[in-house]
Amino acid sequence: MTTPQSWEARADEYSLYGFTDLPSVHQRGAVVLTHGEGPYVVDVNGNRYLDANSGLWNMVAGFDHKGLAQAAKDQYDRFPGYHAFFGRMSDQTVMLSEKLVEVSPFPRGKVFYTNSGSEANDTMVKMLWFLHASEGKPEKRKILTRWNAYHGVTAVSASMTGKPYNSVFGLPLPGFIHLGCPHYWRFGEAGETEEQFTARLARELEETILREGVDTIAGFFAEPVQGAGGVIPPSKGYFQAILPVLKKYGIPMIADEVITGFGRTGNTWGSETYGFVPDAIISSKNLTAGLFPMGAVILGPELTDRLQAAIDVIEEFPHGFTASGHPVGCAIALKAIDVVMNEGLAQNVIDLAPRFEDGLRQLAQNPNIGEYRGVGFMWALEAVRDKATKTPFEGHLSVSERIANTCTDMGLICRPLGQSIVLCPPFVMTPAQMDEMFEKLDKALGKVFAELA
Ligand SMILES: *Cc1c(COP(=O)(O)O)cnc(C)c1O
């Protein structure tokens, strides 16, 4: 119920919302924000919210980091924009590529820039198609991902995404194959141990490769922790089980580290946290601490050499975006990497992760919380009607939306995802702010579960 000419009414009249539960927004009105302070954001009515989602995972340094804003202003004064075509690029672009290879798990490599994570995944797929074709295998085009994966929204990355909502677009495109989601609590079968579950997923991968034909598969993409699928860490030994299968058949393994990169799991990379080295890394979101739209494909040595050889044949890689390697974005990313890795932000994630987990463990004693899961500063609580049988709440009750809306009313932003609540706060969160998050969440859970009892 919004007043005519209010910010909420104007938002609704002239803007289309992405990924938004419309009945809920029409009833409550959009939240229109003006600015932020640390991990808090403030709306047009002066309400203050602790944003336990870092915007959309990306505002890891909070909403008013002076050094980052200054790096942007300085670069706008120095050289406010340029492209990376025709053999030209800004000095900032050169420096960021050096930095990204330096902080990558690769001894050497090369970087290609995009404006988003979706475009970085599309770019990687085109690179694979291009290099396989150049190596005389043009039919090596199929892409393997997993159910509940989120790789983006452009036509290719949406096809990689393993969510049912893309059927409204007639996606996935042909040749995009989804394997099992490594969520043991939800998908483990009766009597199956976690190790057996992991082994089953590795077998499924091998059977799929053999069924489809090795020579039809271009690559395998995985998030180290599935993010928008509901914060799903891999089952025990998952990457150690599937990597040898991929290696055996020579299939490139691409880590989509758009969320897990730069400190979210405690280490620079999620792949580091889970003990594996991919063939390439996709980065975005916190690459610029959310201050600039930017994505990057970081190729390890083998893919660098193979792609370079393919490019040398036709003397051009016919791909790129107008703003690829934008100097302001690169200057911000250089500063963001420094701030996150060297100014104590990643360290704060490591220091506070045990406190985070303790808080969740306590909340999970609630009979309507089935599971808490996550790592570092990315966690989810999953609501259930019945804990013993893991039976979800009836879909029409929109349990997670109710919890999130109740939190919003209390000044806490968290995200409903399926039947789960996602918490992925900025890395600048203090212990006191973490306590505030848990107090509000506890109250909201109590209120909503009482209503639905
Ligand atoms: C957000 C996300 C993307 C897409 O990034 P956009 O910048 O929104 O296009 C891709 N992969 C993962 C893992 C993501 O979380």
Coordinates of C-alpha atoms and ligand atoms in Angstrom, one line a residue:
M1 CA 0.0 0.0 0.0
T2 CA 2.0 3.0 -1.2
T3 CA 1.1 6.6 -1.2
P4 CA 1.0 8.2 -4.7
Q5 CA 4.2 10.1 -5.6
S6 CA 6.1 8.3 -2.7
W7 CA 9.5 6.9 -3.6
E8 CA 7.9 3.4 -3.3
A9 CA 5.2 4.3 -5.8
R10 CA 7.6 5.9 -8.2
A11 CA 9.9 2.8 -8.0
D12 CA 7.0 0.6 -8.9
E13 CA 5.7 2.8 -11.7
Y14 CA 8.9 3.2 -13.6
S15 CA 11.3 0.4 -12.7
L16 CA 11.2 -3.3 -13.4
Y17 CA 12.4 -5.4 -10.5
G18 CA 14.6 -8.4 -11.2
F19 CA 14.3 -11.6 -9.1
T20 CA 11.6 -10.0 -6.9
D21 CA 8.5 -11.5 -5.3
L22 CA 6.0 -9.0 -6.7
P23 CA 3.0 -9.7 -4.5
S24 CA 5.2 -9.1 -1.5
V25 CA 6.7 -5.8 -2.9
H26 CA 3.3 -4.6 -3.9
Q27 CA 2.0 -5.1 -0.4
R28 CA 5.0 -3.7 1.4
G29 CA 6.5 -1.2 -1.1
A30 CA 10.0 -1.2 -2.3
V31 CA 12.9 -0.3 0.0
V32 CA 14.5 2.8 -1.7
L33 CA 18.0 3.5 -0.4
T34 CA 20.0 6.6 -0.3
H35 CA 23.3 5.7 1.4
G36 CA 25.2 3.5 3.7
E37 CA 27.4 3.5 6.8
G38 CA 29.7 0.5 7.3
P39 CA 27.5 -2.6 6.9
Y40 CA 24.3 -0.5 7.2
V41 CA 22.1 1.0 4.5
V42 CA 19.7 3.8 5.0
D43 CA 16.4 4.3 3.1
V44 CA 14.5 7.4 2.0
N45 CA 12.5 7.4 5.2
G46 CA 15.6 7.3 7.4
N47 CA 15.3 3.7 8.4
R48 CA 18.6 2.0 9.0
Y49 CA 19.2 -1.7 8.1
L50 CA 22.1 -4.0 8.9
D51 CA 22.7 -5.5 5.4
A52 CA 23.6 -9.1 6.2
N53 CA 23.9 -9.8 2.5
S54 CA 26.6 -7.3 1.5
G55 CA 24.2 -5.8 -1.1
L56 CA 24.3 -8.8 -3.4
W57 CA 27.4 -10.6 -1.9
N58 CA 29.6 -7.9 -3.3
M59 CA 29.9 -4.9 -1.0
V60 CA 32.4 -6.6 1.2
A61 CA 34.1 -3.4 2.5
G62 CA 30.8 -1.9 3.5
F63 CA 29.0 1.0 2.0
D64 CA 31.2 4.0 2.8
H65 CA 34.8 2.8 2.5
K66 CA 36.8 6.0 2.0
G67 CA 39.9 4.5 0.4
L68 CA 38.0 2.7 -2.3
A69 CA 35.9 5.8 -3.2
Q70 CA 39.1 7.8 -3.3
A71 CA 40.8 5.3 -5.7
A72 CA 37.8 5.7 -8.0
K73 CA 37.9 9.5 -7.8
D74 CA 41.6 9.6 -8.4
Q75 CA 41.3 7.4 -11.5
Y76 CA 38.3 9.4 -12.9
D77 CA 40.6 12.5 -12.7
R78 CA 43.6 10.7 -14.2
F79 CA 41.9 8.8 -17.1
P80 CA 38.2 8.2 -16.8
G81 CA 37.6 5.5 -19.4
Y82 CA 39.1 3.4 -22.1
H83 CA 38.7 0.1 -23.9
A84 CA 41.0 -2.9 -24.3
F85 CA 40.6 -3.5 -28.1
F86 CA 43.1 -3.1 -31.0
G87 CA 46.2 -3.6 -28.9
R88 CA 45.4 -0.7 -26.6
M89 CA 44.6 -0.8 -22.9
S90 CA 45.1 1.4 -19.8
D91 CA 48.1 1.1 -17.4
Q92 CA 45.6 0.1 -14.7
T93 CA 44.5 -2.8 -16.8
V94 CA 48.1 -4.0 -17.2
M95 CA 48.6 -3.7 -13.4
L96 CA 45.4 -5.5 -12.5
S97 CA 46.2 -8.5 -14.7
E98 CA 49.6 -8.8 -13.1
K99 CA 48.0 -8.6 -9.7
L100 CA 45.3 -11.2 -10.5
V101 CA 47.8 -13.7 -11.8
E102 CA 50.0 -13.0 -8.8
V103 CA 47.2 -13.7 -6.3
S104 CA 45.8 -16.7 -8.4
P105 CA 46.8 -20.2 -7.6
F106 CA 48.5 -20.3 -11.0
P107 CA 52.3 -20.0 -11.6
R108 CA 51.5 -18.0 -14.7
G109 CA 48.3 -17.1 -16.7
K110 CA 46.3 -14.5 -18.5
V111 CA 43.3 -12.4 -17.8
F112 CA 40.3 -11.3 -19.8
Y113 CA 37.8 -8.6 -18.5
T114 CA 34.0 -8.3 -18.7
N115 CA 31.4 -6.2 -17.0
S116 CA 29.8 -9.0 -15.0
G117 CA 30.0 -12.5 -13.7
S118 CA 27.5 -13.7 -16.3
E119 CA 29.6 -12.3 -19.1
A120 CA 32.8 -13.8 -17.7
N121 CA 31.1 -17.3 -17.8
D122 CA 29.9 -16.7 -21.3
T123 CA 33.4 -15.5 -22.2
M124 CA 35.0 -18.7 -20.8
V125 CA 32.5 -20.9 -22.7
K126 CA 33.4 -19.1 -25.9
M127 CA 37.1 -19.5 -25.2
L128 CA 36.6 -23.3 -24.8
W129 CA 34.5 -23.5 -28.0
F130 CA 37.1 -21.5 -29.8
L131 CA 40.1 -23.4 -28.6
H132 CA 38.6 -26.9 -29.1
A133 CA 37.5 -25.9 -32.7
S134 CA 41.0 -24.7 -33.4
E135 CA 42.4 -28.0 -32.1
G136 CA 40.3 -29.8 -34.7
K137 CA 37.4 -30.7 -32.3
P138 CA 34.6 -28.4 -33.2
E139 CA 32.0 -30.8 -31.8
K140 CA 33.6 -30.5 -28.3
R141 CA 30.9 -28.0 -27.1
K142 CA 28.8 -29.4 -24.3
I143 CA 29.1 -27.8 -20.9
L144 CA 28.7 -29.7 -17.6
T145 CA 27.4 -27.9 -14.5
R146 CA 25.3 -28.9 -11.5
W147 CA 21.7 -28.6 -10.3
N148 CA 21.3 -25.5 -8.1
A149 CA 24.3 -23.9 -9.7
Y150 CA 24.1 -20.2 -10.3
H151 CA 26.3 -18.9 -13.1
G152 CA 24.4 -15.9 -14.2
V153 CA 21.6 -14.7 -16.5
T154 CA 22.9 -14.1 -20.0
A155 CA 21.7 -16.8 -22.4
V156 CA 24.7 -19.0 -22.0
S157 CA 25.3 -18.5 -18.3
A158 CA 21.6 -18.9 -17.6
S159 CA 21.8 -22.3 -19.5
M160 CA 24.6 -23.2 -17.1
T161 CA 22.5 -22.2 -14.1
G162 CA 20.7 -25.2 -12.7
K163 CA 17.5 -23.6 -11.6
P164 CA 14.0 -24.4 -12.9
Y165 CA 13.0 -20.7 -13.3
N166 CA 14.9 -20.5 -16.6
S167 CA 12.3 -22.7 -18.3
V168 CA 10.2 -19.5 -18.8
F169 CA 12.9 -18.4 -21.3
G170 CA 13.0 -21.8 -23.1
L171 CA 16.4 -22.4 -21.5
P172 CA 18.8 -24.2 -21.1
L173 CA 20.0 -24.2 -24.6
P174 CA 20.8 -27.6 -26.0
G175 CA 24.2 -29.0 -24.9
F176 CA 24.1 -27.8 -21.3
I177 CA 24.0 -30.7 -19.0
H178 CA 23.3 -30.6 -15.2
L179 CA 24.8 -33.1 -12.8
G180 CA 23.8 -33.8 -9.2
C181 CA 24.0 -31.1 -6.6
P182 CA 26.5 -32.0 -3.8
H183 CA 24.1 -31.3 -0.9
Y184 CA 24.3 -34.4 1.3
W185 CA 21.7 -33.3 3.9
R186 CA 19.1 -32.8 1.2
F187 CA 20.0 -35.3 -1.5
G188 CA 21.8 -38.1 0.3
E189 CA 19.7 -41.3 0.1
A190 CA 18.4 -43.3 3.1
G191 CA 21.3 -45.3 4.6
E192 CA 23.9 -43.6 2.3
T193 CA 27.0 -42.2 4.1
E194 CA 28.4 -38.8 3.0
E195 CA 31.4 -40.6 1.4
Q196 CA 29.1 -42.9 -0.6
F197 CA 27.1 -39.9 -1.7
T198 CA 30.2 -38.2 -2.9
A199 CA 31.3 -41.3 -4.7
R200 CA 27.9 -41.6 -6.4
L201 CA 28.3 -38.0 -7.8
A202 CA 31.7 -38.9 -9.1
R203 CA 30.3 -42.0 -10.8
E204 CA 27.5 -39.9 -12.3
L205 CA 30.0 -37.5 -13.7
E206 CA 32.0 -40.4 -15.3
E207 CA 28.9 -42.1 -16.6
T208 CA 27.7 -38.8 -18.1
I209 CA 31.0 -38.2 -19.9
L210 CA 31.0 -41.7 -21.3
R211 CA 27.3 -41.5 -22.4
E212 CA 27.7 -38.1 -24.1
G213 CA 31.1 -38.9 -25.5
V214 CA 34.4 -37.3 -24.3
D215 CA 34.8 -35.6 -27.6
T216 CA 31.5 -33.7 -27.2
I217 CA 32.3 -32.1 -23.8
A218 CA 34.0 -28.7 -23.7
G219 CA 34.3 -28.2 -19.9
F220 CA 33.0 -28.5 -16.4
F221 CA 32.1 -25.4 -14.3
A222 CA 31.5 -25.4 -10.5
E223 CA 31.2 -22.9 -7.7
P224 CA 33.4 -24.1 -4.8
V225 CA 30.4 -23.3 -2.6
Q226 CA 27.1 -23.0 -4.5
G227 CA 25.9 -19.5 -3.6
A228 CA 22.6 -18.5 -5.0
G229 CA 21.6 -22.2 -5.0
G230 CA 21.3 -21.7 -1.2
V231 CA 24.9 -21.7 0.2
I232 CA 25.8 -25.3 -0.4
P233 CA 29.3 -26.3 0.5
P234 CA 30.5 -29.5 -1.3
S235 CA 29.9 -32.8 0.3
K236 CA 33.0 -34.3 2.0
G237 CA 35.8 -35.1 -0.5
Y238 CA 33.7 -33.9 -3.5
F239 CA 36.3 -32.0 -5.5
Q240 CA 38.9 -34.6 -4.6
A241 CA 36.6 -37.2 -6.1
I242 CA 35.5 -35.4 -9.3
L243 CA 38.8 -33.8 -10.3
P244 CA 40.6 -37.1 -11.2
V245 CA 37.6 -38.0 -13.4
L246 CA 37.9 -34.7 -15.3
K247 CA 41.6 -35.1 -15.5
K248 CA 41.3 -38.7 -16.8
Y249 CA 39.2 -37.4 -19.8
G250 CA 41.1 -34.1 -20.3
I251 CA 38.1 -31.9 -19.5
P252 CA 38.9 -28.4 -18.3
M253 CA 37.7 -27.6 -14.8
I254 CA 36.5 -24.0 -14.3
A255 CA 36.0 -22.6 -10.8
D256 CA 33.2 -20.0 -10.7
E257 CA 34.6 -17.9 -7.8
V258 CA 32.3 -14.9 -8.4
I259 CA 31.1 -15.2 -4.8
T260 CA 33.9 -17.3 -3.2
G261 CA 36.8 -15.2 -4.5
F262 CA 38.7 -12.7 -2.4
G263 CA 38.1 -13.7 1.1
R264 CA 34.4 -14.9 1.3
T265 CA 35.4 -18.4 2.5
G266 CA 38.4 -17.1 4.6
N267 CA 41.0 -17.7 1.9
T268 CA 41.7 -15.8 -1.3
W269 CA 39.9 -18.5 -3.3
G270 CA 37.2 -21.0 -2.4
S271 CA 39.1 -23.6 -4.4
E272 CA 42.0 -23.0 -1.9
T273 CA 39.6 -23.6 1.0
Y274 CA 38.5 -26.9 -0.6
G275 CA 42.0 -28.0 -1.6
F276 CA 42.0 -28.0 -5.3
V277 CA 43.5 -26.0 -8.2
P278 CA 41.2 -25.4 -11.2
D279 CA 42.2 -24.8 -14.8
A280 CA 40.7 -21.3 -14.8
I281 CA 38.9 -19.0 -12.4
I282 CA 35.8 -16.8 -13.0
S283 CA 35.8 -13.7 -10.8
S284 CA 33.4 -10.8 -10.3
K285 CA 31.2 -9.4 -7.4
N286 CA 33.8 -8.6 -4.7
L287 CA 36.6 -8.2 -7.3
T288 CA 35.8 -4.5 -7.0
A289 CA 34.2 -4.7 -3.6
G290 CA 31.0 -3.9 -5.5
L291 CA 32.1 -0.4 -6.5
F292 CA 32.3 -1.1 -10.2
P293 CA 30.6 -3.6 -12.5
M294 CA 33.5 -5.9 -13.5
G295 CA 34.2 -9.6 -14.2
A296 CA 37.4 -11.4 -15.1
V297 CA 38.4 -14.7 -16.6
I298 CA 41.7 -15.8 -15.1
L299 CA 43.3 -18.6 -17.1
G300 CA 45.8 -21.0 -15.7
P301 CA 49.0 -21.9 -17.6
E302 CA 47.6 -24.8 -19.8
L303 CA 44.5 -23.0 -21.0
T304 CA 46.6 -19.8 -21.5
D305 CA 48.9 -21.7 -23.8
R306 CA 46.1 -23.5 -25.7
L307 CA 44.0 -20.4 -26.1
Q308 CA 47.1 -18.4 -27.2
A309 CA 47.9 -21.1 -29.8
A310 CA 44.3 -21.0 -31.1
I311 CA 44.4 -17.2 -31.3
D312 CA 47.8 -17.2 -33.1
V313 CA 46.2 -19.2 -35.9
I314 CA 43.6 -16.7 -36.8
E315 CA 45.6 -13.8 -35.4
E316 CA 42.6 -12.4 -33.4
F317 CA 40.3 -13.4 -30.5
P318 CA 37.0 -11.9 -31.8
H319 CA 35.5 -11.1 -28.5
G320 CA 35.4 -8.2 -25.9
F321 CA 33.1 -5.6 -24.4
T322 CA 33.3 -1.9 -24.8
A323 CA 34.1 -1.4 -21.2
S324 CA 36.4 -4.6 -20.8
G325 CA 39.3 -3.6 -18.6
H326 CA 37.9 -0.2 -17.8
P327 CA 40.6 1.9 -16.1
V328 CA 38.4 3.0 -13.3
G329 CA 37.2 -0.5 -12.6
C330 CA 40.8 -1.8 -12.7
A331 CA 42.0 1.0 -10.3
I332 CA 39.1 0.1 -7.9
A333 CA 39.9 -3.6 -8.2
L334 CA 43.5 -3.0 -7.4
K335 CA 42.6 -1.1 -4.3
A336 CA 39.8 -3.6 -3.3
I337 CA 42.3 -6.5 -3.5
D338 CA 44.7 -4.6 -1.3
V339 CA 42.0 -3.5 1.2
V340 CA 40.5 -7.0 1.5
M341 CA 43.7 -9.0 1.6
N342 CA 46.0 -6.5 3.4
E343 CA 43.8 -4.3 5.6
G344 CA 42.4 -7.0 7.8
L345 CA 39.1 -7.7 6.0
A346 CA 39.9 -11.3 5.0
Q347 CA 41.4 -11.7 8.4
N348 CA 38.2 -10.5 10.1
V349 CA 36.3 -13.3 8.2
I350 CA 38.8 -15.8 9.5
D351 CA 38.6 -14.4 13.0
L352 CA 34.8 -14.2 13.2
A353 CA 33.8 -17.3 11.3
P354 CA 33.8 -19.5 14.5
R355 CA 31.5 -16.9 16.3
F356 CA 29.3 -16.9 13.2
E357 CA 29.0 -20.7 13.3
D358 CA 28.3 -20.7 17.1
G359 CA 25.4 -18.2 16.6
L360 CA 24.0 -20.4 13.8
R361 CA 24.4 -23.6 15.9
Q362 CA 22.3 -22.0 18.6
L363 CA 19.6 -20.8 16.2
A364 CA 19.6 -24.3 14.6
Q365 CA 18.4 -25.8 17.9
N366 CA 15.0 -24.4 16.9
P367 CA 12.8 -27.3 15.9
N368 CA 11.9 -25.5 12.7
I369 CA 15.5 -25.2 11.5
G370 CA 16.6 -28.3 9.7
E371 CA 20.2 -27.4 8.9
Y372 CA 22.7 -24.6 9.0
R373 CA 25.6 -24.7 6.5
G374 CA 28.3 -22.6 5.1
V375 CA 31.9 -21.4 5.6
G376 CA 33.7 -18.2 6.3
F377 CA 31.2 -15.4 5.9
M378 CA 28.6 -17.2 3.8
W379 CA 26.0 -19.2 5.6
A380 CA 22.4 -20.4 5.3
L381 CA 19.7 -21.6 7.7
E382 CA 17.1 -23.9 6.2
A383 CA 13.6 -23.9 7.7
V384 CA 11.6 -27.1 7.9
R385 CA 8.1 -28.0 9.0
D386 CA 9.5 -31.3 10.5
K387 CA 13.1 -31.6 11.5
A388 CA 13.2 -35.4 11.7
T389 CA 11.8 -36.0 8.2
K390 CA 13.3 -32.8 6.7
T391 CA 9.8 -32.0 5.4
P392 CA 9.7 -28.4 4.1
F393 CA 7.0 -25.9 4.9
E394 CA 4.1 -25.8 2.4
G395 CA 5.2 -23.7 -0.5
H396 CA 2.3 -21.2 -0.4
L397 CA 3.4 -20.2 3.1
S398 CA 6.5 -18.6 1.7
V399 CA 8.3 -19.2 5.0
S400 CA 11.6 -17.7 4.0
E401 CA 10.0 -14.5 2.5
R402 CA 8.1 -14.1 5.8
I403 CA 11.2 -14.4 7.8
A404 CA 13.1 -12.0 5.6
N405 CA 10.3 -9.5 5.6
T406 CA 10.0 -9.7 9.4
C407 CA 13.8 -9.1 9.6
T408 CA 13.5 -6.1 7.3
D409 CA 10.8 -4.6 9.6
M410 CA 13.3 -5.0 12.5
G411 CA 16.2 -3.4 10.5
L412 CA 18.0 -6.5 9.2
I413 CA 18.4 -7.3 5.6
C414 CA 18.8 -11.0 4.8
R415 CA 17.8 -13.0 1.8
P416 CA 15.1 -15.7 1.4
L417 CA 16.3 -18.5 -1.0
G418 CA 14.0 -21.5 -1.4
Q419 CA 13.2 -22.4 2.3
S420 CA 16.5 -21.0 3.4
I421 CA 17.8 -17.6 4.8
V422 CA 21.1 -16.5 3.5
L423 CA 23.6 -14.5 5.6
C424 CA 26.7 -13.2 3.8
P425 CA 27.5 -9.9 5.6
P426 CA 30.3 -7.4 4.6
F427 CA 33.7 -8.4 5.8
V428 CA 33.8 -5.2 8.0
M429 CA 31.1 -6.6 10.3
T430 CA 32.2 -6.2 14.0
P431 CA 31.4 -8.8 16.8
A432 CA 28.7 -6.4 18.1
Q433 CA 27.1 -6.1 14.7
M434 CA 27.1 -9.9 14.4
D435 CA 25.3 -10.1 17.7
E436 CA 22.8 -7.6 16.5
M437 CA 22.2 -9.8 13.4
F438 CA 21.6 -12.9 15.5
E439 CA 19.3 -11.1 18.0
K440 CA 17.1 -9.8 15.2
L441 CA 17.1 -13.1 13.3
D442 CA 16.2 -15.0 16.5
K443 CA 13.3 -12.7 17.1
A444 CA 12.1 -13.0 13.5
L445 CA 12.3 -16.8 13.5
G446 CA 10.4 -17.0 16.8
K447 CA 7.6 -14.7 15.5
V448 CA 7.2 -16.5 12.1
F449 CA 7.4 -20.0 13.4
A450 CA 4.8 -19.2 16.0
E451 CA 2.5 -17.8 13.3
L452 CA 2.9 -20.9 11.2
A453 CA 2.7 -23.5 14.0
Ligands
LIG1 C1 26.3 -13.5 -9.2 C2 27.0 -14.7 -9.8 C3 27.2 -14.8 -11.2 C4 26.7 -13.7 -12.2 O1 27.3 -12.5 -11.9 P1 26.6 -11.1 -12.5 O2 27.6 -10.1 -12.3 O3 25.3 -11.0 -11.7 O4 26.3 -11.4 -14.0 C5 27.9 -15.8 -11.7 N1 28.4 -16.8 -10.9 C6 28.1 -16.8 -9.6 C7 28.7 -17.9 -8.8 C8 27.4 -15.8 -9.0 O5 27.2 -15.8 -7.7

